[in-house]
Coordinates of C-alpha atoms in Angstrom, one line a residue:
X21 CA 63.5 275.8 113.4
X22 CA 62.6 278.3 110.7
X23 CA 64.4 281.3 109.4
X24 CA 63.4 284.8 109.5
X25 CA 63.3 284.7 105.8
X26 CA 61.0 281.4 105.8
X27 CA 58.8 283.0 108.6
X28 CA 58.4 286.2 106.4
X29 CA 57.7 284.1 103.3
X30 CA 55.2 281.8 105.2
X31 CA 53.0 285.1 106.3
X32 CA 53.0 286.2 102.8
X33 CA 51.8 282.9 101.5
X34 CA 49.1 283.2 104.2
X35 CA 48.4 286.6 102.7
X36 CA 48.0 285.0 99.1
X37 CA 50.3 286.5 97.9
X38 CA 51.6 284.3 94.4
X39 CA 54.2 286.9 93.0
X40 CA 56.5 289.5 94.2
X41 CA 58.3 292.2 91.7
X42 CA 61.6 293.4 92.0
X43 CA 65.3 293.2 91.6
X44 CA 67.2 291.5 95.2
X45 CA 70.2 292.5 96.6
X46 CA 73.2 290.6 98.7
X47 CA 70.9 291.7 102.0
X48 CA 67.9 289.7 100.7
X49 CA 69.8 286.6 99.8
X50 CA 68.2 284.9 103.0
X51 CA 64.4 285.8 101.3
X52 CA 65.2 285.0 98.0
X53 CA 66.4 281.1 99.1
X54 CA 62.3 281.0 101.0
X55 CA 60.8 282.1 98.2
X56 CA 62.7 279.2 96.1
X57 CA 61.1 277.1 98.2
X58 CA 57.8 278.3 98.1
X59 CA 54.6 279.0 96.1
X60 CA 55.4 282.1 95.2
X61 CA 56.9 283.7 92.2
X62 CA 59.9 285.9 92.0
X63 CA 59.5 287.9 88.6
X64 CA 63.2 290.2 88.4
X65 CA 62.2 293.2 86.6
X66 CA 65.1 295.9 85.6
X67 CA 64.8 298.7 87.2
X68 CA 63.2 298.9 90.8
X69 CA 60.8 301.6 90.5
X70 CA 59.1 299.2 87.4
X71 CA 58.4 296.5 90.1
X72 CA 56.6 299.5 92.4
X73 CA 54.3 300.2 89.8
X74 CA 53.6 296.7 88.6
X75 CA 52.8 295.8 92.3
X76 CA 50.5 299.2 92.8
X77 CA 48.8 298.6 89.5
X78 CA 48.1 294.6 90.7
X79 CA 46.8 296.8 93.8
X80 CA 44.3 298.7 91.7
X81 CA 42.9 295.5 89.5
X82 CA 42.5 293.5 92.4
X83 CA 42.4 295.8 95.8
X84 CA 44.3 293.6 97.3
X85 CA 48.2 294.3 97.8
X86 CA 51.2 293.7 95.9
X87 CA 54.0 292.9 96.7
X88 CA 58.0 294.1 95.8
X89 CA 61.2 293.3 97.0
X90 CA 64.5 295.6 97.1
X91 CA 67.8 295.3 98.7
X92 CA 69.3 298.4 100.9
X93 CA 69.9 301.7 99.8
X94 CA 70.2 302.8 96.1
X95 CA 67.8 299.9 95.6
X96 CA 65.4 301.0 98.4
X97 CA 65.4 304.5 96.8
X98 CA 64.4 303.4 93.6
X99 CA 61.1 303.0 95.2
X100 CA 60.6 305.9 96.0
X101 CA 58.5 307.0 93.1
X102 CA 56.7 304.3 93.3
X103 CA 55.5 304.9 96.6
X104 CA 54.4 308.5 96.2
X105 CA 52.0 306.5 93.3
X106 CA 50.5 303.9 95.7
X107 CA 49.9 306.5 98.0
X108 CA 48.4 309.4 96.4
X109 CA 46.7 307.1 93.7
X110 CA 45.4 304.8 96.6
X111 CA 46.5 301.6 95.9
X112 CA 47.8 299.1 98.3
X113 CA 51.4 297.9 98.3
X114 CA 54.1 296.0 100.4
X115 CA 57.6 297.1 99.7
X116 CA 59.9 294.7 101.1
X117 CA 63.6 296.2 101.5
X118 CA 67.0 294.8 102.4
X119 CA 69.4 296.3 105.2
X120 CA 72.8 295.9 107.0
X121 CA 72.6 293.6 110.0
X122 CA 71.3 295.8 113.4
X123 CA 73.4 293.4 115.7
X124 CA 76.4 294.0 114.0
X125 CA 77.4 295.2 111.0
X126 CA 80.8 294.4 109.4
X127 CA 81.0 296.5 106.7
X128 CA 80.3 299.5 108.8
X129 CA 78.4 302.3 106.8
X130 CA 78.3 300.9 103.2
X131 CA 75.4 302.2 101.4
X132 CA 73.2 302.2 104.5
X133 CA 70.6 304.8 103.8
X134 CA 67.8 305.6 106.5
X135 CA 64.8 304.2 104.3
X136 CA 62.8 304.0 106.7
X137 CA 63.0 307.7 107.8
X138 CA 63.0 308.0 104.0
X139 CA 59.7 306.4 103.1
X140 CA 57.3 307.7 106.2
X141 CA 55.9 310.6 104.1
X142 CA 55.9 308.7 101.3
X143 CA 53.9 305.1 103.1
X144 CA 51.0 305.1 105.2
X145 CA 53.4 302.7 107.5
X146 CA 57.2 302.6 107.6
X147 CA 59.0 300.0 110.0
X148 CA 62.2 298.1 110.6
X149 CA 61.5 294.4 111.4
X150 CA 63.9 293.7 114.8
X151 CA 62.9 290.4 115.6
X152 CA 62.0 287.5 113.8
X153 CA 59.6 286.3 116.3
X154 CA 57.4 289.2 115.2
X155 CA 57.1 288.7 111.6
X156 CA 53.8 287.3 111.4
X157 CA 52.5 289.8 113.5
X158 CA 54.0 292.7 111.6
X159 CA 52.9 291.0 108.6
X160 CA 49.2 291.0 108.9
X161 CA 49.5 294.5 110.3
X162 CA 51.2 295.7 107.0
X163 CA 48.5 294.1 104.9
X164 CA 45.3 295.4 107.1
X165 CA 47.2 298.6 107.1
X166 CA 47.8 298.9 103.0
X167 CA 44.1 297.5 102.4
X168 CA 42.2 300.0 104.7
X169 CA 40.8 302.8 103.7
X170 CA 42.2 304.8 102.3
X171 CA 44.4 302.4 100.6
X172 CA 47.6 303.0 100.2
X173 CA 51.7 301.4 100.0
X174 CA 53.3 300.3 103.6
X175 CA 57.2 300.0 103.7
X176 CA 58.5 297.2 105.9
X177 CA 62.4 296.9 106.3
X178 CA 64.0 293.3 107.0
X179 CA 67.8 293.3 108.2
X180 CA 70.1 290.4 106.6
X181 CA 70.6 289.3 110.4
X182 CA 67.2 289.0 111.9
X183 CA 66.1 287.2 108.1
X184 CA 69.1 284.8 108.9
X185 CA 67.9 284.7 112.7
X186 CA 66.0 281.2 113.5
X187 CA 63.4 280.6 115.8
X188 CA 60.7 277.8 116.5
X189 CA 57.0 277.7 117.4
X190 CA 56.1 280.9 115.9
X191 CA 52.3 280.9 114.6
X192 CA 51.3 282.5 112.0
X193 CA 47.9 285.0 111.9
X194 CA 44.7 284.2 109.9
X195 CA 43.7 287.2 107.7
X196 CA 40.0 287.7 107.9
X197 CA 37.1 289.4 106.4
X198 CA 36.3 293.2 107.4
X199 CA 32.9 294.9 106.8
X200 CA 33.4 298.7 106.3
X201 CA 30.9 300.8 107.8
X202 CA 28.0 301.7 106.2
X203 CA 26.7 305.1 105.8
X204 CA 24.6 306.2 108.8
X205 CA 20.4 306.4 107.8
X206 CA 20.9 310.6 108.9
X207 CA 23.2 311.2 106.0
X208 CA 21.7 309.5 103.8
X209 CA 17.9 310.8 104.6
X210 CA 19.5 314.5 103.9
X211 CA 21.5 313.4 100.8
X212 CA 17.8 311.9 99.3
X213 CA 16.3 314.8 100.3
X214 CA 18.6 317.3 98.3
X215 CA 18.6 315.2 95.4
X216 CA 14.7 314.8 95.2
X217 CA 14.0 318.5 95.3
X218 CA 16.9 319.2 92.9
X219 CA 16.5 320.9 89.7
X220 CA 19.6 319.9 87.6
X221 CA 21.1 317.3 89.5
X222 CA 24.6 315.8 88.3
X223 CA 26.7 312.6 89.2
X224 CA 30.0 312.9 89.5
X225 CA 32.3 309.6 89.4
X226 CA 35.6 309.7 90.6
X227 CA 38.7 307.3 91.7
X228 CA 37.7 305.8 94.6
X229 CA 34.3 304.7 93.3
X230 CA 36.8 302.7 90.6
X231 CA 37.7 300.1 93.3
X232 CA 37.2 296.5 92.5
X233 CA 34.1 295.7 95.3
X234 CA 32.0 299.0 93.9
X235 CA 31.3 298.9 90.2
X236 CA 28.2 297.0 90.1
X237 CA 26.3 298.5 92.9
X238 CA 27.8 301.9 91.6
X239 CA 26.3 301.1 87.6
X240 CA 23.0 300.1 89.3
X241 CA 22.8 303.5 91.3
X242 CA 23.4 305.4 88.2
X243 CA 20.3 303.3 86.6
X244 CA 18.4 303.4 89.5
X245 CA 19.0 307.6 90.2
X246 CA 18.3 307.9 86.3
X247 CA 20.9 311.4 87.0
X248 CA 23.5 312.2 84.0
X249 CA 26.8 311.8 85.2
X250 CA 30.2 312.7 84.4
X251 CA 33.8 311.2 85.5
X252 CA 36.8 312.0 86.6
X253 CA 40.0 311.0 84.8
X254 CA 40.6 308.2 87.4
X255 CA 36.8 307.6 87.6
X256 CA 36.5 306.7 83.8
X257 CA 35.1 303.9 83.3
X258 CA 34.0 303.0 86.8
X259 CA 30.6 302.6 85.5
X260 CA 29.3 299.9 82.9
X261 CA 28.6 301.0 79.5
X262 CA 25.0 301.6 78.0
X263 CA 23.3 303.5 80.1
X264 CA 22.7 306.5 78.2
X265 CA 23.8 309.3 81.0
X266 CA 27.2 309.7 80.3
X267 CA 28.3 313.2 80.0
X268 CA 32.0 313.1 79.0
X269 CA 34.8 313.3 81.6
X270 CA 36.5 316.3 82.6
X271 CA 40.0 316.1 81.2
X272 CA 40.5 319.7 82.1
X273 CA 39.5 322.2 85.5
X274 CA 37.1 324.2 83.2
X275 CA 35.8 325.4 80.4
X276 CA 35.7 322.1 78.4
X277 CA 32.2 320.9 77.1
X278 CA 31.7 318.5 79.4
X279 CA 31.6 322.2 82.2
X280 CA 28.1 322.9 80.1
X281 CA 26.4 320.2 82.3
X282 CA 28.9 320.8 85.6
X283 CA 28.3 324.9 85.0
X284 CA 24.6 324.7 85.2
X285 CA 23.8 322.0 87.8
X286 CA 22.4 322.7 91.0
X287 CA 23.3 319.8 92.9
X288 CA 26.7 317.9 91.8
X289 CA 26.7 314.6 93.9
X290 CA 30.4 313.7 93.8
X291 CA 30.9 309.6 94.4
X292 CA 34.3 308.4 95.3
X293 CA 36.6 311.9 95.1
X294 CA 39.4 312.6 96.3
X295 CA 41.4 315.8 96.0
X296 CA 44.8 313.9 95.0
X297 CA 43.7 313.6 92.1
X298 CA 44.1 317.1 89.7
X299 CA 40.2 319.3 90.2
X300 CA 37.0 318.2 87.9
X301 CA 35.8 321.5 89.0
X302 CA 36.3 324.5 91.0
X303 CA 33.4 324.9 93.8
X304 CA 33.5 328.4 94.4
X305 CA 30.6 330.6 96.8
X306 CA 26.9 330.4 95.4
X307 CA 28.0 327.7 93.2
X308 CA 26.1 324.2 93.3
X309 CA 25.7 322.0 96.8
X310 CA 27.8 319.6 96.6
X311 CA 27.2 315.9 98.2
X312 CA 30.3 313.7 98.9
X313 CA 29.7 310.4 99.1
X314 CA 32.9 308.3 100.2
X315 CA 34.7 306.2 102.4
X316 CA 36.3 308.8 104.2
X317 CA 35.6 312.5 105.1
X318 CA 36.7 315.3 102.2
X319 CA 39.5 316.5 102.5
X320 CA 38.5 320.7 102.7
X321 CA 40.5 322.5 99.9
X322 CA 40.2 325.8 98.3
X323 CA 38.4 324.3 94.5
X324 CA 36.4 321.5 97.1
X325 CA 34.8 321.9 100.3
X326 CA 31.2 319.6 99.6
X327 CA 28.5 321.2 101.8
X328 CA 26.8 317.5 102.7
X329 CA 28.9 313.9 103.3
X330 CA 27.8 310.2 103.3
X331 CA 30.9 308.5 104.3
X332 CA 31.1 304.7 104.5
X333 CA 31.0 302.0 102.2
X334 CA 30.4 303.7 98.8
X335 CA 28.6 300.8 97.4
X336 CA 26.5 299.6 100.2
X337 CA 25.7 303.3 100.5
X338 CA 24.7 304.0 97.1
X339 CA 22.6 300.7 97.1
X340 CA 20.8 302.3 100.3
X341 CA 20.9 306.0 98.2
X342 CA 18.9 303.8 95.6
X343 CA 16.3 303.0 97.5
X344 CA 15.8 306.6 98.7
X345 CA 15.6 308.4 95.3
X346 CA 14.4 305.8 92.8
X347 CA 11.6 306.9 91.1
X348 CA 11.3 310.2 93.0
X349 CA 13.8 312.4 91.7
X350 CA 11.1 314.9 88.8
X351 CA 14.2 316.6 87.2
X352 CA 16.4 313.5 87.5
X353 CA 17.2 314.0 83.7
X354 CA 17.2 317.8 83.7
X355 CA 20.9 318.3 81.5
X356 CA 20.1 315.3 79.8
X357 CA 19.4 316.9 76.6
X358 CA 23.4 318.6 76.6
X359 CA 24.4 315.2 75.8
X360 CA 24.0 315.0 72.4
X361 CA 25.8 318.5 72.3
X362 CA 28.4 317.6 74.3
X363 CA 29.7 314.2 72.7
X364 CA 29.2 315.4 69.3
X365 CA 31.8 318.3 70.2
X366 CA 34.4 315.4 71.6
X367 CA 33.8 313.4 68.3
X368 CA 34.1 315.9 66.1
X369 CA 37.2 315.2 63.6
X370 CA 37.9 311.9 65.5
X371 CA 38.0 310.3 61.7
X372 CA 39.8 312.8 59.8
X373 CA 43.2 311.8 57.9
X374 CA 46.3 312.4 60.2
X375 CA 47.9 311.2 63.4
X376 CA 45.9 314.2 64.9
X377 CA 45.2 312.9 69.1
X378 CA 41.7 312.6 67.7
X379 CA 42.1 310.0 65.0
X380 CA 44.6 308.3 66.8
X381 CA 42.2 307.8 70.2
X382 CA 39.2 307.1 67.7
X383 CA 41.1 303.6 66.2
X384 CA 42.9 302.3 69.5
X385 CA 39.0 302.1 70.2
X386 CA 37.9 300.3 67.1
X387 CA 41.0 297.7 68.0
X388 CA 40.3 297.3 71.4
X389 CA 37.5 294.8 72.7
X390 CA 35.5 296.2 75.3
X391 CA 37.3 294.4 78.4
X392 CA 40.5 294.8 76.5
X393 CA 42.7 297.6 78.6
X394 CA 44.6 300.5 77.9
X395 CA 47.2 301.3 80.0
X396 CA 48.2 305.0 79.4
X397 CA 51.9 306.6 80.5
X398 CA 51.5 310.4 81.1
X399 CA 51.7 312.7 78.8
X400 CA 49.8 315.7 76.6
X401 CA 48.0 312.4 75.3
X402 CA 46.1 311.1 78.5
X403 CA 44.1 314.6 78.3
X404 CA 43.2 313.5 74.9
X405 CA 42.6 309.9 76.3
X406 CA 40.1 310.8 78.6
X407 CA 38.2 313.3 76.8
X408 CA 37.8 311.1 73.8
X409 CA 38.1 307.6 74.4
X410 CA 34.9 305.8 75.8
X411 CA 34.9 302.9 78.3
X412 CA 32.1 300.1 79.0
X413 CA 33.7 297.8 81.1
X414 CA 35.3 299.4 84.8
X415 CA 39.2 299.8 84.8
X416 CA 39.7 298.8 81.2
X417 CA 41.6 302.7 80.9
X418 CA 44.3 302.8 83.6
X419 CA 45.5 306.3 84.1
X420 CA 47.1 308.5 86.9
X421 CA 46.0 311.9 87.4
X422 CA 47.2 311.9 91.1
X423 CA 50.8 311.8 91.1
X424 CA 50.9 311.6 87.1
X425 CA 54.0 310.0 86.7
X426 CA 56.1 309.5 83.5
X427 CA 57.5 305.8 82.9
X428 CA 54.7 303.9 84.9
X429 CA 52.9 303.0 81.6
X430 CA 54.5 300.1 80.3
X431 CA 55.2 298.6 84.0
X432 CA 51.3 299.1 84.6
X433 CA 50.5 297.1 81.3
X434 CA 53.0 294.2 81.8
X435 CA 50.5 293.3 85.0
X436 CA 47.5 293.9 83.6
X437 CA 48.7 291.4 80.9
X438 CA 49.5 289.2 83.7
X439 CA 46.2 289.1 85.3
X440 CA 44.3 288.9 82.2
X441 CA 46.0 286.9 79.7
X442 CA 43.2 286.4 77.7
X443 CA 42.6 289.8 76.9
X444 CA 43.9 292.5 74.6
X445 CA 46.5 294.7 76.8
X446 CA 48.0 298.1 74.9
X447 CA 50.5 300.2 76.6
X448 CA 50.4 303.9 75.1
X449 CA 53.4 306.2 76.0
X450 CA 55.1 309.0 74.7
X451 CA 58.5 308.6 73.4
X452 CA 59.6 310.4 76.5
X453 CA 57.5 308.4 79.2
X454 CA 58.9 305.1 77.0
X455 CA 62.5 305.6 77.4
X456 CA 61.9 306.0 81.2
X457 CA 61.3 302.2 81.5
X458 CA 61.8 300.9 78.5
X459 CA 64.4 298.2 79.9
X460 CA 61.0 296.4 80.9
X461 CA 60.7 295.1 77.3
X462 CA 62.7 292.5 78.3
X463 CA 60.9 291.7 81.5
X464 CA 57.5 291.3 79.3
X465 CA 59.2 288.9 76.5
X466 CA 60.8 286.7 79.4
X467 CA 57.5 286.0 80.6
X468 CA 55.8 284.9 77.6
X469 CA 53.5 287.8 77.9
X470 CA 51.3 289.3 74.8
X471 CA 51.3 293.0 75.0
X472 CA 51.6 295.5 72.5
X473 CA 53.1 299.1 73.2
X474 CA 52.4 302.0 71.5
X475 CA 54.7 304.7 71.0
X476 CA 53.7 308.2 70.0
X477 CA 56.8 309.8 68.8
X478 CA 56.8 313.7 68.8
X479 CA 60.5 314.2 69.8
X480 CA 59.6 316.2 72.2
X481 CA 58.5 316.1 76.2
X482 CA 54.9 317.4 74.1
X483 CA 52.9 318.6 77.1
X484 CA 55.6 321.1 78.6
X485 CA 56.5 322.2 75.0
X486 CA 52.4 322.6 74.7
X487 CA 52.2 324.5 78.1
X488 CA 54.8 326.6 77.3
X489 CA 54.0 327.5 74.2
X490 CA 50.3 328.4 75.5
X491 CA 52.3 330.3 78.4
X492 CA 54.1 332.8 76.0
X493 CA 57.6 330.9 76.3
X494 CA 59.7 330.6 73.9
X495 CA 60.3 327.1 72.7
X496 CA 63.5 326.0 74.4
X497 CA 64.9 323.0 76.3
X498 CA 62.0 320.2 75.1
X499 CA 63.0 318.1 72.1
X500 CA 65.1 315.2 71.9
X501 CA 66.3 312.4 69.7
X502 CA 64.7 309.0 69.9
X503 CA 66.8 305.3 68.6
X504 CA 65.5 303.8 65.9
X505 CA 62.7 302.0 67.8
X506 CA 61.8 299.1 65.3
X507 CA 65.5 298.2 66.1
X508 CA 64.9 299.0 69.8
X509 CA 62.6 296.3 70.3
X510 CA 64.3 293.6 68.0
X511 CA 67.3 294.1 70.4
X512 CA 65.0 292.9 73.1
X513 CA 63.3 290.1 71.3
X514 CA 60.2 291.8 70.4
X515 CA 58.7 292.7 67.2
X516 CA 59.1 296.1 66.2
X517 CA 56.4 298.4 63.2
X518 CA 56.7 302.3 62.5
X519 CA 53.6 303.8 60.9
X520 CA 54.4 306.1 58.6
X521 CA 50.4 306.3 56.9
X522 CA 47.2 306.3 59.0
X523 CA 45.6 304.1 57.4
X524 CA 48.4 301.1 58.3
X525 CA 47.6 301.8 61.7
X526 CA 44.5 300.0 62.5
X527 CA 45.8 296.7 60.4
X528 CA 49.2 296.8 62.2
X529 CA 48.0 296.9 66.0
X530 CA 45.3 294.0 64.5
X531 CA 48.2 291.9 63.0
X532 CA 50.2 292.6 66.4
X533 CA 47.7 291.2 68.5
X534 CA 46.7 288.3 66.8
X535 CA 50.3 287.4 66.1
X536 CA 50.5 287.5 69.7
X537 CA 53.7 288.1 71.9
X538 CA 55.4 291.8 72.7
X539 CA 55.0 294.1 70.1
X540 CA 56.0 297.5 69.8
X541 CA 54.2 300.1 67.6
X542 CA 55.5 303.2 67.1
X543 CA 53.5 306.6 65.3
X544 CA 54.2 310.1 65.1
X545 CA 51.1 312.5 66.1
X546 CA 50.5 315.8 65.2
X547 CA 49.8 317.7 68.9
X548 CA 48.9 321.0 66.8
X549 CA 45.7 320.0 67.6
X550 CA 46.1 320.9 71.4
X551 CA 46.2 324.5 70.5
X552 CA 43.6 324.5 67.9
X553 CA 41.2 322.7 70.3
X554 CA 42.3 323.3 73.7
X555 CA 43.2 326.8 73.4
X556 CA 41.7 328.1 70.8
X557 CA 38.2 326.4 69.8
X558 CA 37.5 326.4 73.8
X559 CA 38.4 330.0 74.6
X560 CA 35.7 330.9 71.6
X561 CA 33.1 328.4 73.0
X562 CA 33.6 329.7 76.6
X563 CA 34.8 333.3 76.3
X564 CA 36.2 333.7 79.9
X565 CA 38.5 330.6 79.3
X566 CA 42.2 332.3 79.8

């Protein structure tokens, strides 16, 4: 006779699943005793919504899902915001929740919240298990469900009484291996043929063409095509390093010098975008044709309604593109020559003295190998980020610019740190985004893991300060007082450095990570360059910028 529990553990096994985040309740007592019998390991983080994001962000490395656990109600909530980040970021997840017994319930309403009801516009799946004979069945459908396209977090609700209930001779169901569909020859005959007789063509690389299974057939179309490209925020990255076409990455809607090569190019072939995450550019009428190549349709919006699609696997379908264009494509390097222009604009003043965004972008590259990842919180910094900091190995800059979440940076390091223990892992947040999950210091020393953290302490929530200063506010209701954060992270076993001079910076996030262990770094930055550069410098190089 097994358990529920043991039958729900078992399929999860069968998944492959060897961890699962989160903090249990009294209603998940029945799981936790499986999974102390299993392979699997419990890792107790501090807050809930920390174990969401860790399991999203083991989602994103790997494309396969991760895994949390919860108990009922005001732990089940605490998901929440994790959710809405699996799901418009696209990364699959299993959130495992507690509840009251369905057969009876003895304690008649006491923190029951309807979480399932809760969670469908949040999940691409919401159920309550009601019998433990169905486990393995429900299961495998939560896994093939969170993996599809597009990807995405799937809520599945166990009551304390059907995890006590036992049963016998329940199998469990063998995952197997799923070809997506490949592009049909039609679409991809009229993509070739637009891109051969364009005159400026343009690659645009955006989140979805950053999973796992497509960035070496997606850095070989680039080669192959011989087209400039630029990225995404999300998309950074997604390509290998070296290949001489990259255009910069469009931090903002417009007018940013990356929009010389987007404003003048005939035919923008998009690869991978999706409209969750915040506009590269603004299609408007008699503007470029626009090709989307993804796994799904576009979604038609206002700033992005592509004229051509190639939907299937993006890269089986850009391997088959390849073949099409290679060789054959006369102005394939048409806005080439911007480059120069472009990237000489983004490093301009990137080694001046001062914790100026700039400088402070410029040496977290010189410190960090080219596999080792950045995991960035959100903040006025992440535009920064992505304008200025360049990538050569895919997903070694892990950003949101979908639901653009404070607090997810530090979770999102701690598992990238677990995956990849061998390389360097840096967590840069704001001191607002920080205090938002700070608690998982403690989570990151307890498991051994070496991570550093960098803080960049403006006392402020900086971009709203920044927007409404650019918005003809008045500056009210942003700043804030921070704890002595050396102090901070002693009280959590860590090692704690303040910067007060640029020039410490560089040897103290060196000394960090070779020492090894959790470190936090914490720097002040000057944001007066976002208006001297975003705002002003822009609006003079493009005039109609408002």
């Amino acid at each position: 006779m097994s358990k529920g529990s043991d039958l729900l553990v078992a399929a999860l096994e069968n998944e492959g699943v060897e961890r699962i985040f989160g903090i249990p309740g009294e209603e998940n007592l029945d799981v936790v005793e499986s999974l102390r019998h299993s392979s699997i390991e419990l890792v107790i983080t501090r807050h809930e919504q920390a174990a969401v994001f860790m399991a999203a962000t083991y989602g994103r490395l790997t494309g396969k899902p991760g895994v949390c656990l919860a108990t009922l109600g005001p732990g089940a909530l605490n998901f929440t915001t994790g959710a809405a980040y699996a799901l418009l970021g696209a990364w699959p997840v299993i959130m495992i929740t507690g509840q009251k017994g369905i057969v009876a319930s003895k304690q008649a309403r006491f923190q029951i919240v309807d979480i399932v009801s809760t969670m469908k516009p949040l999940t691409k799946q919401a159920r309550q298990i009601v019998s433990a004979r169905t486990i393995p069945t429900i299961v495998r459908e939560a896994f093939r469900v969170a993996q599809e396209e597009r990807p995405g977090p799937v809520l599945l609700e166990l009551p304390e009484d059907i995890a006590a209930d036992e049963v016998e001779g329940v199998a469990l169901i063998p995952p197997h291996a799923v070809d997506r569909p490949i592009a049909s020859p039609e679409a991809l005959d009229r993509a070739a043929e637009i891109i051969r007789n364009a005159k400026r063509p343009l690659l645009m690389i955006a989140s979805a063409a950053s999973r796992p299974q497509s960035s070496e057939a997606l850095s070989a179309f680039v080669l192959r095509a011989g087209i400039p490209f630029f990225t995404t925020q999300m998309g950074k990255g997604a390509v290998a390093g070296g290949s001489g076409l990259y255009m910069g990455t469009a931090a903002l809607t417009e007018r940013d010098y990356v929009h010389m090569a987007i404003d003048q190019a005939d035919v923008i072939v998009t690869i991978g975008h999706e409209v969750t995450e915040k506009p590269p550019f603004v299609m408007r009428p008699g503007g470029p044709t626009v090709i989307h190549i993804g796994y799904s349709q576009a979604a038609v919006e206002q700033v992005y309604f592509p004229q051509v699609e190639v939907i299937g696997d993006i890269g089986r379908s850009l391997t088959q593109l390849a073949d099409r264009i290679e060789g054959a494509v006369p102005n394939a390097d048409a806005l080439l020559p911007l480059r120069t222009t472009i990237l000489e604009h983004l490093a301009d003043r990137a080694e001046e003295a001062g914790f100026t965004p700039q400088r402070l972008v410029h040496d977290v590259r010189q410190v960090m190998p080219p596999d080792g990842i950045v995991a960035l919180d959100n903040g006025m910094y992440k535009i920064w980020f992505a304008r200025n900091y360049r990538t050569q190995v895919a997903n070694t800059l892990l950003l949101d610019n979908a639901l653009a979440t404070m607090g997810a940076g530090l979770p999102s390091a701690i598992m990238a740190s677990i995956l990849y223990p061998q390389r360097r892992v840096l967590a840069v947040c704001g001191d607002g985004g920080f205090m938002m999950n700070s608690q998982e210091l403690e989570t990151a020393r307890r498991l051994g893991l070496n991570l550093v953290v960098l803080i960049l302490n403006d006392g402020a929530y900086g971009m709203i300060r920044w927007k409404q200063a650019v918005d003809g506010f008045t500056d009210y209701g942003m700043t804030f007082g921070n704890p002595d954060f050396v102090k901070y992270a002693e009280a959590y076993g860590c090692k704690g450095h303040e910067v007060t001079a640029i020039e410490q910076f560089i040897p103290t996030l060196e000394a960090a990570f070779n020492e090894g262990g959790v470190h936090l770094v914490s720097v002040p930055i000057d944001y007066s360059e976002n208006e001297r550069v975003l705002v002003d410098e822009l609006r003079q190089a493009f005039p109609g910028n408002r």
